């Protein structure tokens, strides 16, 4: 099995953020098949599209040199979610994206902790000066996380998706110091 080399490992108080790997597939698939997956997938659950999406996570690192980190507790290797810098070819702006894969990880501040570390890494290591987060209408948890990260609704930003997502603009790096 080939693994991604050169992907940094980030650590926070409670988490390890690492490269996606083949063993993460069952957790990713289960999340997209669940009700929470409706905010990410583009329609009904489809195994073929889900597999392509998973491979996209890994391929984004190879093509762009950055991508989503899979996050897990320091004390348990079970993948709990993903977060990180994201910029597919057709998107108008660079994103800090996230998703929680495991319901037991919700409501504990873990996604916030992971997204904060990933955004900091994107600003420091990639030199990003701005970032957005695309949030599906009706995804109250994701909207709350964007706001907790200090992002604000940017009605003038170009969106993605059908129907269009809400676009939250993150504070610039200098505003976070």
mmCIF file with all atom_site columns, C-alpha atoms in Angstrom:
data_model
loop_
_atom_site.group_PDB
_atom_site.id
_atom_site.type_symbol
_atom_site.label_atom_id
_atom_site.label_alt_id
_atom_site.label_comp_id
_atom_site.label_asym_id
_atom_site.label_entity_id
_atom_site.label_seq_id
_atom_site.pdbx_PDB_ins_code
_atom_site.Cartn_x
_atom_site.Cartn_y
_atom_site.Cartn_z
_atom_site.occupancy
_atom_site.B_iso_or_equiv
_atom_site.pdbx_formal_charge
_atom_site.auth_seq_id
_atom_site.auth_comp_id
_atom_site.auth_asym_id
_atom_site.auth_atom_id
_atom_site.pdbx_PDB_model_num
ATOM 1   C CA . UNK A 1 1   ? 0.000   0.000  0.000   1.00 0.00 ? 1   UNK A CA 1
ATOM 2   C CA . UNK A 1 2   ? 1.353   3.417  -0.960  1.00 0.00 ? 2   UNK A CA 1
ATOM 3   C CA . UNK A 1 3   ? 1.103   6.157  1.632   1.00 0.00 ? 3   UNK A CA 1
ATOM 4   C CA . UNK A 1 4   ? 1.467   9.901  1.264   1.00 0.00 ? 4   UNK A CA 1
ATOM 5   C CA . UNK A 1 5   ? 4.923   11.098 2.192   1.00 0.00 ? 5   UNK A CA 1
ATOM 6   C CA . UNK A 1 6   ? 5.779   14.640 3.131   1.00 0.00 ? 6   UNK A CA 1
ATOM 7   C CA . UNK A 1 7   ? 2.388   15.379 4.646   1.00 0.00 ? 7   UNK A CA 1
ATOM 8   C CA . UNK A 1 8   ? 2.934   17.064 7.994   1.00 0.00 ? 8   UNK A CA 1
ATOM 9   C CA . UNK A 1 9   ? 1.449   15.670 11.173  1.00 0.00 ? 9   UNK A CA 1
ATOM 10  C CA . UNK A 1 10  ? -0.158  18.354 13.304  1.00 0.00 ? 10  UNK A CA 1
ATOM 11  C CA . UNK A 1 11  ? -0.943  17.909 16.970  1.00 0.00 ? 11  UNK A CA 1
ATOM 12  C CA . UNK A 1 12  ? -3.238  19.810 19.283  1.00 0.00 ? 12  UNK A CA 1
ATOM 13  C CA . UNK A 1 13  ? -4.057  19.330 22.934  1.00 0.00 ? 13  UNK A CA 1
ATOM 14  C CA . UNK A 1 14  ? -6.287  16.321 22.183  1.00 0.00 ? 14  UNK A CA 1
ATOM 15  C CA . UNK A 1 15  ? -5.817  15.472 18.504  1.00 0.00 ? 15  UNK A CA 1
ATOM 16  C CA . UNK A 1 16  ? -3.475  14.251 15.807  1.00 0.00 ? 16  UNK A CA 1
ATOM 17  C CA . UNK A 1 17  ? -4.091  15.576 12.283  1.00 0.00 ? 17  UNK A CA 1
ATOM 18  C CA . UNK A 1 18  ? -2.503  13.351 9.649   1.00 0.00 ? 18  UNK A CA 1
ATOM 19  C CA . UNK A 1 19  ? -2.638  12.355 6.001   1.00 0.00 ? 19  UNK A CA 1
ATOM 20  C CA . UNK A 1 20  ? -5.662  10.392 4.827   1.00 0.00 ? 20  UNK A CA 1
ATOM 21  C CA . UNK A 1 21  ? -4.927  6.701  4.330   1.00 0.00 ? 21  UNK A CA 1
ATOM 22  C CA . UNK A 1 22  ? -6.648  3.610  2.980   1.00 0.00 ? 22  UNK A CA 1
ATOM 23  C CA . UNK A 1 23  ? -7.753  2.506  6.444   1.00 0.00 ? 23  UNK A CA 1
ATOM 24  C CA . UNK A 1 24  ? -9.922  5.632  6.739   1.00 0.00 ? 24  UNK A CA 1
ATOM 25  C CA . UNK A 1 25  ? -12.248 4.436  3.971   1.00 0.00 ? 25  UNK A CA 1
ATOM 26  C CA . UNK A 1 26  ? -14.833 2.647  6.195   1.00 0.00 ? 26  UNK A CA 1
ATOM 27  C CA . UNK A 1 27  ? -15.309 5.711  8.432   1.00 0.00 ? 27  UNK A CA 1
ATOM 28  C CA . UNK A 1 28  ? -15.538 8.079  5.442   1.00 0.00 ? 28  UNK A CA 1
ATOM 29  C CA . UNK A 1 29  ? -18.022 5.805  3.670   1.00 0.00 ? 29  UNK A CA 1
ATOM 30  C CA . UNK A 1 30  ? -20.170 5.414  6.797   1.00 0.00 ? 30  UNK A CA 1
ATOM 31  C CA . UNK A 1 31  ? -20.305 9.186  7.289   1.00 0.00 ? 31  UNK A CA 1
ATOM 32  C CA . UNK A 1 32  ? -21.373 9.866  3.696   1.00 0.00 ? 32  UNK A CA 1
ATOM 33  C CA . UNK A 1 33  ? -24.001 7.115  3.896   1.00 0.00 ? 33  UNK A CA 1
ATOM 34  C CA . UNK A 1 34  ? -25.408 8.631  7.106   1.00 0.00 ? 34  UNK A CA 1
ATOM 35  C CA . UNK A 1 35  ? -27.750 11.574 7.542   1.00 0.00 ? 35  UNK A CA 1
ATOM 36  C CA . UNK A 1 36  ? -24.809 13.915 8.231   1.00 0.00 ? 36  UNK A CA 1
ATOM 37  C CA . UNK A 1 37  ? -23.455 13.076 4.763   1.00 0.00 ? 37  UNK A CA 1
ATOM 38  C CA . UNK A 1 38  ? -26.336 14.923 3.096   1.00 0.00 ? 38  UNK A CA 1
ATOM 39  C CA . UNK A 1 39  ? -24.479 18.196 3.640   1.00 0.00 ? 39  UNK A CA 1
ATOM 40  C CA . UNK A 1 40  ? -21.459 16.967 1.654   1.00 0.00 ? 40  UNK A CA 1
ATOM 41  C CA . UNK A 1 41  ? -22.639 14.610 -1.039  1.00 0.00 ? 41  UNK A CA 1
ATOM 42  C CA . UNK A 1 42  ? -24.279 15.873 -4.214  1.00 0.00 ? 42  UNK A CA 1
ATOM 43  C CA . UNK A 1 43  ? -27.509 13.919 -4.019  1.00 0.00 ? 43  UNK A CA 1
ATOM 44  C CA . UNK A 1 44  ? -28.395 10.494 -2.698  1.00 0.00 ? 44  UNK A CA 1
ATOM 45  C CA . UNK A 1 45  ? -25.649 8.258  -1.309  1.00 0.00 ? 45  UNK A CA 1
ATOM 46  C CA . UNK A 1 46  ? -23.836 6.421  -4.083  1.00 0.00 ? 46  UNK A CA 1
ATOM 47  C CA . UNK A 1 47  ? -20.943 4.040  -3.351  1.00 0.00 ? 47  UNK A CA 1
ATOM 48  C CA . UNK A 1 48  ? -19.164 4.820  -6.618  1.00 0.00 ? 48  UNK A CA 1
ATOM 49  C CA . UNK A 1 49  ? -19.239 8.596  -6.052  1.00 0.00 ? 49  UNK A CA 1
ATOM 50  C CA . UNK A 1 50  ? -18.246 8.139  -2.427  1.00 0.00 ? 50  UNK A CA 1
ATOM 51  C CA . UNK A 1 51  ? -15.217 6.093  -3.471  1.00 0.00 ? 51  UNK A CA 1
ATOM 52  C CA . UNK A 1 52  ? -14.208 8.805  -5.953  1.00 0.00 ? 52  UNK A CA 1
ATOM 53  C CA . UNK A 1 53  ? -14.604 11.407 -3.216  1.00 0.00 ? 53  UNK A CA 1
ATOM 54  C CA . UNK A 1 54  ? -12.363 9.418  -0.898  1.00 0.00 ? 54  UNK A CA 1
ATOM 55  C CA . UNK A 1 55  ? -9.705  9.085  -3.587  1.00 0.00 ? 55  UNK A CA 1
ATOM 56  C CA . UNK A 1 56  ? -10.027 12.834 -4.174  1.00 0.00 ? 56  UNK A CA 1
ATOM 57  C CA . UNK A 1 57  ? -8.969  13.415 -0.549  1.00 0.00 ? 57  UNK A CA 1
ATOM 58  C CA . UNK A 1 58  ? -5.730  11.556 -1.138  1.00 0.00 ? 58  UNK A CA 1
ATOM 59  C CA . UNK A 1 59  ? -5.161  12.870 -4.657  1.00 0.00 ? 59  UNK A CA 1
ATOM 60  C CA . UNK A 1 60  ? -5.599  16.496 -3.611  1.00 0.00 ? 60  UNK A CA 1
ATOM 61  C CA . UNK A 1 61  ? -2.410  16.197 -1.549  1.00 0.00 ? 61  UNK A CA 1
ATOM 62  C CA . UNK A 1 62  ? -0.505  14.760 -4.514  1.00 0.00 ? 62  UNK A CA 1
ATOM 63  C CA . UNK A 1 63  ? -1.712  17.401 -6.980  1.00 0.00 ? 63  UNK A CA 1
ATOM 64  C CA . UNK A 1 64  ? -1.866  20.534 -4.809  1.00 0.00 ? 64  UNK A CA 1
ATOM 65  C CA . UNK A 1 65  ? 0.666   19.755 -2.089  1.00 0.00 ? 65  UNK A CA 1
ATOM 66  C CA . UNK A 1 66  ? -1.979  20.312 0.588   1.00 0.00 ? 66  UNK A CA 1
ATOM 67  C CA . UNK A 1 67  ? -5.365  18.919 1.482   1.00 0.00 ? 67  UNK A CA 1
ATOM 68  C CA . UNK A 1 68  ? -7.629  17.598 4.171   1.00 0.00 ? 68  UNK A CA 1
ATOM 69  C CA . UNK A 1 69  ? -6.089  16.146 7.294   1.00 0.00 ? 69  UNK A CA 1
ATOM 70  C CA . UNK A 1 70  ? -7.838  13.230 8.953   1.00 0.00 ? 70  UNK A CA 1
ATOM 71  C CA . UNK A 1 71  ? -8.097  13.833 12.675  1.00 0.00 ? 71  UNK A CA 1
ATOM 72  C CA . UNK A 1 72  ? -8.128  11.359 15.517  1.00 0.00 ? 72  UNK A CA 1
ATOM 73  C CA . UNK A 1 73  ? -7.718  11.432 19.273  1.00 0.00 ? 73  UNK A CA 1
ATOM 74  C CA . UNK A 1 74  ? -4.137  11.246 20.522  1.00 0.00 ? 74  UNK A CA 1
ATOM 75  C CA . UNK A 1 75  ? -5.108  8.155  22.491  1.00 0.00 ? 75  UNK A CA 1
ATOM 76  C CA . UNK A 1 76  ? -7.050  6.279  19.785  1.00 0.00 ? 76  UNK A CA 1
ATOM 77  C CA . UNK A 1 77  ? -6.302  5.837  16.062  1.00 0.00 ? 77  UNK A CA 1
ATOM 78  C CA . UNK A 1 78  ? -9.989  5.776  15.061  1.00 0.00 ? 78  UNK A CA 1
ATOM 79  C CA . UNK A 1 79  ? -10.569 8.491  12.424  1.00 0.00 ? 79  UNK A CA 1
ATOM 80  C CA . UNK A 1 80  ? -13.107 11.005 13.730  1.00 0.00 ? 80  UNK A CA 1
ATOM 81  C CA . UNK A 1 81  ? -13.264 13.539 10.908  1.00 0.00 ? 81  UNK A CA 1
ATOM 82  C CA . UNK A 1 82  ? -11.335 15.627 8.442   1.00 0.00 ? 82  UNK A CA 1
ATOM 83  C CA . UNK A 1 83  ? -10.372 19.261 8.129   1.00 0.00 ? 83  UNK A CA 1
ATOM 84  C CA . UNK A 1 84  ? -7.938  21.308 6.161   1.00 0.00 ? 84  UNK A CA 1
ATOM 85  C CA . UNK A 1 85  ? -7.085  23.505 3.229   1.00 0.00 ? 85  UNK A CA 1
ATOM 86  C CA . UNK A 1 86  ? -9.001  22.575 0.102   1.00 0.00 ? 86  UNK A CA 1
ATOM 87  C CA . UNK A 1 87  ? -9.022  24.011 -3.414  1.00 0.00 ? 87  UNK A CA 1
ATOM 88  C CA . UNK A 1 88  ? -10.523 21.831 -6.156  1.00 0.00 ? 88  UNK A CA 1
ATOM 89  C CA . UNK A 1 89  ? -9.857  23.068 -9.669  1.00 0.00 ? 89  UNK A CA 1
ATOM 90  C CA . UNK A 1 90  ? -13.306 24.543 -10.304 1.00 0.00 ? 90  UNK A CA 1
ATOM 91  C CA . UNK A 1 91  ? -13.751 26.350 -6.989  1.00 0.00 ? 91  UNK A CA 1
ATOM 92  C CA . UNK A 1 92  ? -13.487 30.147 -6.860  1.00 0.00 ? 92  UNK A CA 1
ATOM 93  C CA . UNK A 1 93  ? -11.505 30.347 -3.609  1.00 0.00 ? 93  UNK A CA 1
ATOM 94  C CA . UNK A 1 94  ? -9.383  28.358 -1.222  1.00 0.00 ? 94  UNK A CA 1
ATOM 95  C CA . UNK A 1 95  ? -11.373 26.770 1.550   1.00 0.00 ? 95  UNK A CA 1
ATOM 96  C CA . UNK A 1 96  ? -10.822 25.563 5.074   1.00 0.00 ? 96  UNK A CA 1
ATOM 97  C CA . UNK A 1 97  ? -13.201 22.617 5.095   1.00 0.00 ? 97  UNK A CA 1
ATOM 98  C CA . UNK A 1 98  ? -14.273 20.117 7.719   1.00 0.00 ? 98  UNK A CA 1
ATOM 99  C CA . UNK A 1 99  ? -16.558 17.237 8.476   1.00 0.00 ? 99  UNK A CA 1
ATOM 100 C CA . UNK A 1 100 ? -17.154 15.083 11.534  1.00 0.00 ? 100 UNK A CA 1
ATOM 101 C CA . UNK A 1 101 ? -17.246 11.400 10.650  1.00 0.00 ? 101 UNK A CA 1
ATOM 102 C CA . UNK A 1 102 ? -18.154 9.937  14.029  1.00 0.00 ? 102 UNK A CA 1
ATOM 103 C CA . UNK A 1 103 ? -21.234 11.056 15.982  1.00 0.00 ? 103 UNK A CA 1
ATOM 104 C CA . UNK A 1 104 ? -19.362 10.486 19.267  1.00 0.00 ? 104 UNK A CA 1
ATOM 105 C CA . UNK A 1 105 ? -16.969 13.288 18.266  1.00 0.00 ? 105 UNK A CA 1
ATOM 106 C CA . UNK A 1 106 ? -19.723 15.917 18.026  1.00 0.00 ? 106 UNK A CA 1
ATOM 107 C CA . UNK A 1 107 ? -20.313 18.557 20.663  1.00 0.00 ? 107 UNK A CA 1
ATOM 108 C CA . UNK A 1 108 ? -16.863 18.295 22.253  1.00 0.00 ? 108 UNK A CA 1
ATOM 109 C CA . UNK A 1 109 ? -15.017 21.069 20.430  1.00 0.00 ? 109 UNK A CA 1
ATOM 110 C CA . UNK A 1 110 ? -12.876 18.582 18.498  1.00 0.00 ? 110 UNK A CA 1
ATOM 111 C CA . UNK A 1 111 ? -13.796 19.890 15.038  1.00 0.00 ? 111 UNK A CA 1
ATOM 112 C CA . UNK A 1 112 ? -13.036 23.423 16.255  1.00 0.00 ? 112 UNK A CA 1
ATOM 113 C CA . UNK A 1 113 ? -9.657  22.317 17.611  1.00 0.00 ? 113 UNK A CA 1
ATOM 114 C CA . UNK A 1 114 ? -8.811  20.529 14.359  1.00 0.00 ? 114 UNK A CA 1
ATOM 115 C CA . UNK A 1 115 ? -9.994  23.362 12.079  1.00 0.00 ? 115 UNK A CA 1
ATOM 116 C CA . UNK A 1 116 ? -8.077  25.953 14.094  1.00 0.00 ? 116 UNK A CA 1
ATOM 117 C CA . UNK A 1 117 ? -4.857  23.939 13.707  1.00 0.00 ? 117 UNK A CA 1
ATOM 118 C CA . UNK A 1 118 ? -5.444  23.358 9.989   1.00 0.00 ? 118 UNK A CA 1
ATOM 119 C CA . UNK A 1 119 ? -6.199  27.033 9.307   1.00 0.00 ? 119 UNK A CA 1
ATOM 120 C CA . UNK A 1 120 ? -3.116  28.097 11.224  1.00 0.00 ? 120 UNK A CA 1
ATOM 121 C CA . UNK A 1 121 ? -1.030  25.653 9.171   1.00 0.00 ? 121 UNK A CA 1
ATOM 122 C CA . UNK A 1 122 ? -2.500  26.960 5.884   1.00 0.00 ? 122 UNK A CA 1
ATOM 123 C CA . UNK A 1 123 ? -1.716  30.547 6.848   1.00 0.00 ? 123 UNK A CA 1
ATOM 124 C CA . UNK A 1 124 ? 1.784   29.843 8.179   1.00 0.00 ? 124 UNK A CA 1
ATOM 125 C CA . UNK A 1 125 ? 3.023   27.078 5.878   1.00 0.00 ? 125 UNK A CA 1
ATOM 126 C CA . UNK A 1 126 ? 1.150   27.762 2.641   1.00 0.00 ? 126 UNK A CA 1
ATOM 127 C CA . UNK A 1 127 ? 1.188   31.541 2.912   1.00 0.00 ? 127 UNK A CA 1
ATOM 128 C CA . UNK A 1 128 ? -2.559  31.903 2.509   1.00 0.00 ? 128 UNK A CA 1
ATOM 129 C CA . UNK A 1 129 ? -3.803  35.414 3.240   1.00 0.00 ? 129 UNK A CA 1
ATOM 130 C CA . UNK A 1 130 ? -7.503  34.576 3.124   1.00 0.00 ? 130 UNK A CA 1
ATOM 131 C CA . UNK A 1 131 ? -9.770  31.551 3.203   1.00 0.00 ? 131 UNK A CA 1
ATOM 132 C CA . UNK A 1 132 ? -13.462 30.789 3.104   1.00 0.00 ? 132 UNK A CA 1
ATOM 133 C CA . UNK A 1 133 ? -15.609 27.927 4.290   1.00 0.00 ? 133 UNK A CA 1
ATOM 134 C CA . UNK A 1 134 ? -18.517 26.744 2.165   1.00 0.00 ? 134 UNK A CA 1
ATOM 135 C CA . UNK A 1 135 ? -21.429 25.701 4.385   1.00 0.00 ? 135 UNK A CA 1
ATOM 136 C CA . UNK A 1 136 ? -24.567 23.989 3.097   1.00 0.00 ? 136 UNK A CA 1
ATOM 137 C CA . UNK A 1 137 ? -27.847 25.736 3.909   1.00 0.00 ? 137 UNK A CA 1
ATOM 138 C CA . UNK A 1 138 ? -29.369 24.086 6.947   1.00 0.00 ? 138 UNK A CA 1
ATOM 139 C CA . UNK A 1 139 ? -26.095 22.753 8.342   1.00 0.00 ? 139 UNK A CA 1
ATOM 140 C CA . UNK A 1 140 ? -26.427 24.470 11.714  1.00 0.00 ? 140 UNK A CA 1
ATOM 141 C CA . UNK A 1 141 ? -23.422 22.735 13.295  1.00 0.00 ? 141 UNK A CA 1
ATOM 142 C CA . UNK A 1 142 ? -21.107 23.715 10.464  1.00 0.00 ? 142 UNK A CA 1
ATOM 143 C CA . UNK A 1 143 ? -22.391 27.272 10.490  1.00 0.00 ? 143 UNK A CA 1
ATOM 144 C CA . UNK A 1 144 ? -21.808 27.478 14.250  1.00 0.00 ? 144 UNK A CA 1
ATOM 145 C CA . UNK A 1 145 ? -18.268 26.164 13.793  1.00 0.00 ? 145 UNK A CA 1
ATOM 146 C CA . UNK A 1 146 ? -17.505 28.759 11.100  1.00 0.00 ? 146 UNK A CA 1
ATOM 147 C CA . UNK A 1 147 ? -18.724 31.516 13.414  1.00 0.00 ? 147 UNK A CA 1
ATOM 148 C CA . UNK A 1 148 ? -16.765 30.120 16.372  1.00 0.00 ? 148 UNK A CA 1
ATOM 149 C CA . UNK A 1 149 ? -13.631 30.223 14.188  1.00 0.00 ? 149 UNK A CA 1
ATOM 150 C CA . UNK A 1 150 ? -14.263 33.940 13.701  1.00 0.00 ? 150 UNK A CA 1
ATOM 151 C CA . UNK A 1 151 ? -15.499 33.640 10.114  1.00 0.00 ? 151 UNK A CA 1
ATOM 152 C CA . UNK A 1 152 ? -18.326 35.875 8.964   1.00 0.00 ? 152 UNK A CA 1
ATOM 153 C CA . UNK A 1 153 ? -20.912 35.482 6.239   1.00 0.00 ? 153 UNK A CA 1
ATOM 154 C CA . UNK A 1 154 ? -19.601 36.979 2.982   1.00 0.00 ? 154 UNK A CA 1
ATOM 155 C CA . UNK A 1 155 ? -22.619 37.560 0.741   1.00 0.00 ? 155 UNK A CA 1
ATOM 156 C CA . UNK A 1 156 ? -20.407 39.068 -1.995  1.00 0.00 ? 156 UNK A CA 1
ATOM 157 C CA . UNK A 1 157 ? -18.230 35.946 -2.370  1.00 0.00 ? 157 UNK A CA 1
ATOM 158 C CA . UNK A 1 158 ? -18.865 33.510 -5.199  1.00 0.00 ? 158 UNK A CA 1
ATOM 159 C CA . UNK A 1 159 ? -20.400 30.265 -3.949  1.00 0.00 ? 159 UNK A CA 1
ATOM 160 C CA . UNK A 1 160 ? -20.310 26.642 -5.043  1.00 0.00 ? 160 UNK A CA 1
ATOM 161 C CA . UNK A 1 161 ? -22.914 23.917 -5.357  1.00 0.00 ? 161 UNK A CA 1
ATOM 162 C CA . UNK A 1 162 ? -26.554 23.601 -6.253  1.00 0.00 ? 162 UNK A CA 1
ATOM 163 C CA . UNK A 1 163 ? -28.208 24.992 -4.287  1.00 0.00 ? 163 UNK A CA 1
ATOM 164 C CA . UNK A 1 164 ? -25.398 27.461 -3.515  1.00 0.00 ? 164 UNK A CA 1
ATOM 165 C CA . UNK A 1 165 ? -23.620 27.149 -0.186  1.00 0.00 ? 165 UNK A CA 1
ATOM 166 C CA . UNK A 1 166 ? -23.263 29.968 2.293   1.00 0.00 ? 166 UNK A CA 1
ATOM 167 C CA . UNK A 1 167 ? -19.754 31.440 2.162   1.00 0.00 ? 167 UNK A CA 1
ATOM 168 C CA . UNK A 1 168 ? -18.013 32.312 5.423   1.00 0.00 ? 168 UNK A CA 1
ATOM 169 C CA . UNK A 1 169 ? -14.836 34.441 5.223   1.00 0.00 ? 169 UNK A CA 1
ATOM 170 C CA . UNK A 1 170 ? -12.140 33.683 7.793   1.00 0.00 ? 170 UNK A CA 1
ATOM 171 C CA . UNK A 1 171 ? -10.193 36.475 9.449   1.00 0.00 ? 171 UNK A CA 1
ATOM 172 C CA . UNK A 1 172 ? -6.880  37.310 7.767   1.00 0.00 ? 172 UNK A CA 1
ATOM 173 C CA . UNK A 1 173 ? -3.774  35.885 9.470   1.00 0.00 ? 173 UNK A CA 1
ATOM 174 C CA . UNK A 1 174 ? -2.726  39.263 10.885  1.00 0.00 ? 174 UNK A CA 1
ATOM 175 C CA . UNK A 1 175 ? -6.154  39.678 12.510  1.00 0.00 ? 175 UNK A CA 1
ATOM 176 C CA . UNK A 1 176 ? -5.597  36.445 14.458  1.00 0.00 ? 176 UNK A CA 1
ATOM 177 C CA . UNK A 1 177 ? -2.359  37.497 16.143  1.00 0.00 ? 177 UNK A CA 1
#
